[in-house]
Amino acid sequence: MSDDKPSPLEDVRKGLGLLFRAARTTVEKLPTKDLEEVAVTTAKEVGRAIENVGRTIEREVFGGGKQPPGEAGPKDEEPPADEAPSPKPPES
């Protein structure tokens, strides 16, 4: 076999090396003060989002959890007056 074909593993190694070098050069040129503030704010917002998802999962899947005051849940709602209760199946 001839060695005319490039090695995919070598291409990946070189490509990743170039990407890391470009990332390192870019990070060195960025102002860090604003970036740090953005990172902290983002982390807080992600934390809030995770908390909200956790509460929703707990409420919807596990049927428990505390609901914030003023938030009506399925247990507090009355069925519409025009809906009749479902008939019971005849006993055999």
GROMACS .gro file of N, CA and C in nm:
model
  276
    1MET      N    1   0.082  -0.117   0.000
    1MET     CA    2   0.000   0.000   0.000
    1MET      C    3   0.088   0.124   0.000
    2SER      N    4   0.038   0.227  -0.064
    2SER     CA    5   0.115   0.351  -0.068
    2SER      C    6   0.072   0.442   0.046
    3ASP      N    7   0.156   0.537   0.079
    3ASP     CA    8   0.129   0.631   0.188
    3ASP      C    9   0.071   0.762   0.134
    4ASP      N   10   0.000   0.756   0.021
    4ASP     CA   11  -0.057   0.876  -0.039
    4ASP      C   12  -0.175   0.931   0.042
    5LYS      N   13  -0.247   0.843   0.112
    5LYS     CA   14  -0.363   0.885   0.189
    5LYS      C   15  -0.318   0.950   0.320
    6PRO      N   16  -0.381   1.063   0.356
    6PRO     CA   17  -0.348   1.123   0.485
    6PRO      C   18  -0.408   1.040   0.599
    7SER      N   19  -0.344   1.042   0.711
    7SER     CA   20  -0.392   0.969   0.828
    7SER      C   21  -0.503   1.049   0.897
    8PRO      N   22  -0.622   0.991   0.911
    8PRO     CA   23  -0.731   1.063   0.978
    8PRO      C   24  -0.695   1.101   1.122
    9LEU      N   25  -0.625   1.015   1.191
    9LEU     CA   26  -0.587   1.044   1.329
    9LEU      C   27  -0.491   1.164   1.335
   10GLU      N   28  -0.399   1.169   1.243
   10GLU     CA   29  -0.305   1.282   1.238
   10GLU      C   30  -0.378   1.411   1.202
   11ASP      N   31  -0.475   1.404   1.111
   11ASP     CA   32  -0.554   1.522   1.074
   11ASP      C   33  -0.633   1.575   1.195
   12VAL      N   34  -0.691   1.484   1.273
   12VAL     CA   35  -0.766   1.524   1.392
   12VAL      C   36  -0.672   1.590   1.492
   13ARG      N   37  -0.555   1.531   1.513
   13ARG     CA   38  -0.458   1.587   1.608
   13ARG      C   39  -0.417   1.728   1.567
   14LYS      N   40  -0.387   1.747   1.440
   14LYS     CA   41  -0.347   1.879   1.391
   14LYS      C   42  -0.463   1.978   1.401
   15GLY      N   43  -0.582   1.934   1.364
   15GLY     CA   44  -0.699   2.022   1.369
   15GLY      C   45  -0.731   2.069   1.510
   16LEU      N   46  -0.727   1.974   1.606
   16LEU     CA   47  -0.753   2.012   1.745
   16LEU      C   48  -0.644   2.105   1.798
   17GLY      N   49  -0.522   2.080   1.758
   17GLY     CA   50  -0.412   2.168   1.798
   17GLY      C   51  -0.435   2.311   1.749
   18LEU      N   52  -0.478   2.325   1.624
   18LEU     CA   53  -0.506   2.458   1.570
   18LEU      C   54  -0.624   2.524   1.642
   19LEU      N   55  -0.728   2.447   1.672
   19LEU     CA   56  -0.842   2.502   1.745
   19LEU      C   57  -0.803   2.551   1.884
   20PHE      N   58  -0.725   2.472   1.955
   20PHE     CA   59  -0.683   2.512   2.089
   20PHE      C   60  -0.592   2.635   2.084
   21ARG      N   61  -0.504   2.640   1.984
   21ARG     CA   62  -0.416   2.756   1.971
   21ARG      C   63  -0.498   2.881   1.942
   22ALA      N   64  -0.599   2.870   1.855
   22ALA     CA   65  -0.685   2.985   1.824
   22ALA      C   66  -0.764   3.028   1.947
   23ALA      N   67  -0.815   2.933   2.024
   23ALA     CA   68  -0.891   2.965   2.144
   23ALA      C   69  -0.802   3.034   2.247
   24ARG      N   70  -0.682   2.985   2.267
   24ARG     CA   71  -0.589   3.043   2.364
   24ARG      C   72  -0.554   3.187   2.325
   25THR      N   73  -0.527   3.209   2.198
   25THR     CA   74  -0.493   3.343   2.150
   25THR      C   75  -0.611   3.438   2.168
   26THR      N   76  -0.731   3.392   2.140
   26THR     CA   77  -0.850   3.475   2.153
   26THR      C   78  -0.875   3.511   2.299
   27VAL      N   79  -0.862   3.415   2.389
   27VAL     CA   80  -0.886   3.439   2.531
   27VAL      C   81  -0.786   3.539   2.586
   28GLU      N   82  -0.663   3.534   2.541
   28GLU     CA   83  -0.562   3.628   2.589
   28GLU      C   84  -0.596   3.772   2.549
   29LYS      N   85  -0.667   3.791   2.440
   29LYS     CA   86  -0.698   3.925   2.391
   29LYS      C   87  -0.830   3.981   2.444
   30LEU      N   88  -0.914   3.897   2.506
   30LEU     CA   89  -1.044   3.941   2.555
   30LEU      C   90  -1.030   4.014   2.689
   31PRO      N   91  -1.109   4.121   2.708
   31PRO     CA   92  -1.111   4.183   2.841
   31PRO      C   93  -1.183   4.089   2.939
   32THR      N   94  -1.126   4.069   3.056
   32THR     CA   95  -1.181   3.970   3.148
   32THR      C   96  -1.280   4.028   3.248
   33LYS      N   97  -1.279   4.159   3.272
   33LYS     CA   98  -1.367   4.217   3.372
   33LYS      C   99  -1.513   4.193   3.337
   34ASP      N  100  -1.554   4.232   3.218
   34ASP     CA  101  -1.692   4.213   3.176
   34ASP      C  102  -1.726   4.065   3.161
   35LEU      N  103  -1.629   3.987   3.117
   35LEU     CA  104  -1.651   3.845   3.098
   35LEU      C  105  -1.680   3.775   3.231
   36GLU      N  106  -1.610   3.816   3.336
   36GLU     CA  107  -1.632   3.757   3.468
   36GLU      C  108  -1.773   3.790   3.517
   37GLU      N  109  -1.817   3.913   3.498
   37GLU     CA  110  -1.952   3.952   3.540
   37GLU      C  111  -2.058   3.873   3.464
   38VAL      N  112  -2.037   3.855   3.336
   38VAL     CA  113  -2.130   3.778   3.254
   38VAL      C  114  -2.134   3.633   3.301
   39ALA      N  115  -2.019   3.576   3.333
   39ALA     CA  116  -2.014   3.437   3.378
   39ALA      C  117  -2.089   3.419   3.510
   40VAL      N  118  -2.073   3.514   3.602
   40VAL     CA  119  -2.141   3.504   3.732
   40VAL      C  120  -2.292   3.517   3.713
   41THR      N  121  -2.334   3.614   3.632
   41THR     CA  122  -2.477   3.633   3.606
   41THR      C  123  -2.536   3.510   3.539
   42THR      N  124  -2.463   3.455   3.443
   42THR     CA  125  -2.510   3.337   3.372
   42THR      C  126  -2.525   3.219   3.468
   43ALA      N  127  -2.428   3.201   3.556
   43ALA     CA  128  -2.435   3.091   3.652
   43ALA      C  129  -2.557   3.106   3.744
   44LYS      N  130  -2.586   3.229   3.785
   44LYS     CA  131  -2.704   3.252   3.870
   44LYS      C  132  -2.832   3.218   3.794
   45GLU      N  133  -2.841   3.261   3.670
   45GLU     CA  134  -2.962   3.235   3.591
   45GLU      C  135  -2.979   3.086   3.563
   46VAL      N  136  -2.870   3.016   3.536
   46VAL     CA  137  -2.878   2.871   3.514
   46VAL      C  138  -2.925   2.803   3.641
   47GLY      N  139  -2.876   2.848   3.756
   47GLY     CA  140  -2.920   2.792   3.883
   47GLY      C  141  -3.069   2.812   3.905
   48ARG      N  142  -3.119   2.933   3.873
   48ARG     CA  143  -3.261   2.959   3.886
   48ARG      C  144  -3.342   2.869   3.793
   49ALA      N  145  -3.294   2.851   3.671
   49ALA     CA  146  -3.365   2.767   3.574
   49ALA      C  147  -3.371   2.623   3.623
   50ILE      N  148  -3.261   2.573   3.677
   50ILE     CA  149  -3.258   2.435   3.727
   50ILE      C  150  -3.355   2.421   3.845
   51GLU      N  151  -3.358   2.523   3.932
   51GLU     CA  152  -3.452   2.520   4.044
   51GLU      C  153  -3.596   2.513   3.995
   52ASN      N  154  -3.629   2.594   3.896
   52ASN     CA  155  -3.765   2.595   3.842
   52ASN      C  156  -3.801   2.461   3.779
   53VAL      N  157  -3.709   2.402   3.707
   53VAL     CA  158  -3.735   2.272   3.645
   53VAL      C  159  -3.756   2.167   3.754
   54GLY      N  160  -3.675   2.173   3.858
   54GLY     CA  161  -3.690   2.078   3.969
   54GLY      C  162  -3.825   2.089   4.036
   55ARG      N  163  -3.869   2.214   4.060
   55ARG     CA  164  -4.000   2.234   4.121
   55ARG      C  165  -4.112   2.182   4.031
   56THR      N  166  -4.101   2.210   3.902
   56THR     CA  167  -4.204   2.167   3.808
   56THR      C  168  -4.210   2.015   3.802
   57ILE      N  169  -4.095   1.950   3.797
   57ILE     CA  170  -4.092   1.803   3.794
   57ILE      C  171  -4.153   1.747   3.922
   58GLU      N  172  -4.116   1.806   4.034
   58GLU     CA  173  -4.170   1.757   4.161
   58GLU      C  174  -4.321   1.771   4.164
   59ARG      N  175  -4.372   1.885   4.118
   59ARG     CA  176  -4.516   1.910   4.122
   59ARG      C  177  -4.591   1.823   4.022
   60GLU      N  178  -4.540   1.813   3.900
   60GLU     CA  179  -4.613   1.742   3.794
   60GLU      C  180  -4.596   1.590   3.801
   61VAL      N  181  -4.478   1.544   3.830
   61VAL     CA  182  -4.451   1.401   3.826
   61VAL      C  183  -4.481   1.336   3.961
   62PHE      N  184  -4.433   1.396   4.067
   62PHE     CA  185  -4.447   1.334   4.197
   62PHE      C  186  -4.571   1.380   4.271
   63GLY      N  187  -4.640   1.482   4.219
   63GLY     CA  188  -4.764   1.529   4.278
   63GLY      C  189  -4.747   1.592   4.414
   64GLY      N  190  -4.630   1.629   4.448
   64GLY     CA  191  -4.607   1.690   4.578
   64GLY      C  192  -4.541   1.825   4.563
   65GLY      N  193  -4.481   1.868   4.668
   65GLY     CA  194  -4.410   1.995   4.664
   65GLY      C  195  -4.499   2.110   4.706
   66LYS      N  196  -4.434   2.214   4.748
   66LYS     CA  197  -4.506   2.332   4.790
   66LYS      C  198  -4.525   2.423   4.670
   67GLN      N  199  -4.645   2.475   4.657
   67GLN     CA  200  -4.671   2.570   4.550
   67GLN      C  201  -4.658   2.710   4.608
   68PRO      N  202  -4.604   2.802   4.529
   68PRO     CA  203  -4.595   2.939   4.578
   68PRO      C  204  -4.735   2.995   4.605
   69PRO      N  205  -4.748   3.085   4.702
   69PRO     CA  206  -4.880   3.143   4.733
   69PRO      C  207  -4.939   3.210   4.609
   70GLY      N  208  -5.068   3.191   4.590
   70GLY     CA  209  -5.136   3.252   4.478
   70GLY      C  210  -5.135   3.169   4.351
   71GLU      N  211  -5.057   3.062   4.349
   71GLU     CA  212  -5.052   2.978   4.229
   71GLU      C  213  -5.151   2.864   4.247
   72ALA      N  214  -5.251   2.862   4.163
   72ALA     CA  215  -5.354   2.758   4.175
   72ALA      C  216  -5.305   2.630   4.111
   73GLY      N  217  -5.324   2.521   4.179
   73GLY     CA  218  -5.282   2.392   4.126
   73GLY      C  219  -5.403   2.314   4.079
   74PRO      N  220  -5.381   2.196   4.023
   74PRO     CA  221  -5.491   2.115   3.975
   74PRO      C  222  -5.588   2.073   4.087
   75LYS      N  223  -5.541   2.063   4.210
   75LYS     CA  224  -5.627   2.020   4.321
   75LYS      C  225  -5.726   2.131   4.359
   76ASP      N  226  -5.688   2.257   4.336
   76ASP     CA  227  -5.772   2.370   4.375
   76ASP      C  228  -5.880   2.401   4.271
   77GLU      N  229  -5.867   2.349   4.152
   77GLU     CA  230  -5.961   2.382   4.046
   77GLU      C  231  -6.087   2.298   4.056
   78GLU      N  232  -6.201   2.360   4.029
   78GLU     CA  233  -6.329   2.290   4.027
   78GLU      C  234  -6.355   2.242   3.884
   79PRO      N  235  -6.416   2.124   3.866
   79PRO     CA  236  -6.449   2.080   3.731
   79PRO      C  237  -6.560   2.168   3.675
   80PRO      N  238  -6.563   2.188   3.544
   80PRO     CA  239  -6.668   2.270   3.483
   80PRO      C  240  -6.806   2.212   3.517
   81ALA      N  241  -6.903   2.302   3.536
   81ALA     CA  242  -7.037   2.262   3.577
   81ALA      C  243  -7.110   2.183   3.468
   82ASP      N  244  -7.077   2.206   3.341
   82ASP     CA  245  -7.149   2.139   3.233
   82ASP      C  246  -7.101   1.996   3.210
   83GLU      N  247  -6.994   1.954   3.275
   83GLU     CA  248  -6.947   1.817   3.259
   83GLU      C  249  -7.018   1.727   3.360
   84ALA      N  250  -7.078   1.623   3.311
   84ALA     CA  251  -7.146   1.527   3.398
   84ALA      C  252  -7.045   1.421   3.440
   85PRO      N  253  -7.062   1.365   3.559
   85PRO     CA  254  -6.971   1.259   3.600
   85PRO      C  255  -6.985   1.139   3.508
   86SER      N  256  -6.876   1.068   3.489
   86SER     CA  257  -6.880   0.953   3.399
   86SER      C  258  -6.966   0.842   3.460
   87PRO      N  259  -7.049   0.777   3.379
   87PRO     CA  260  -7.136   0.671   3.432
   87PRO      C  261  -7.056   0.550   3.476
   88LYS      N  262  -7.107   0.481   3.576
   88LYS     CA  263  -7.041   0.361   3.624
   88LYS      C  264  -7.076   0.246   3.532
   89PRO      N  265  -6.982   0.156   3.509
   89PRO     CA  266  -7.013   0.041   3.423
   89PRO      C  267  -7.114  -0.049   3.493
   90PRO      N  268  -7.203  -0.114   3.416
   90PRO     CA  269  -7.303  -0.203   3.477
   90PRO      C  270  -7.235  -0.321   3.544
   91GLU      N  271  -7.292  -0.357   3.658
   91GLU     CA  272  -7.235  -0.470   3.731
   91GLU      C  273  -7.292  -0.600   3.675
   92SER      N  274  -7.210  -0.702   3.667
   92SER     CA  275  -7.254  -0.830   3.611
   92SER      C  276  -7.304  -0.922   3.718
   0.00000   0.00000   0.00000
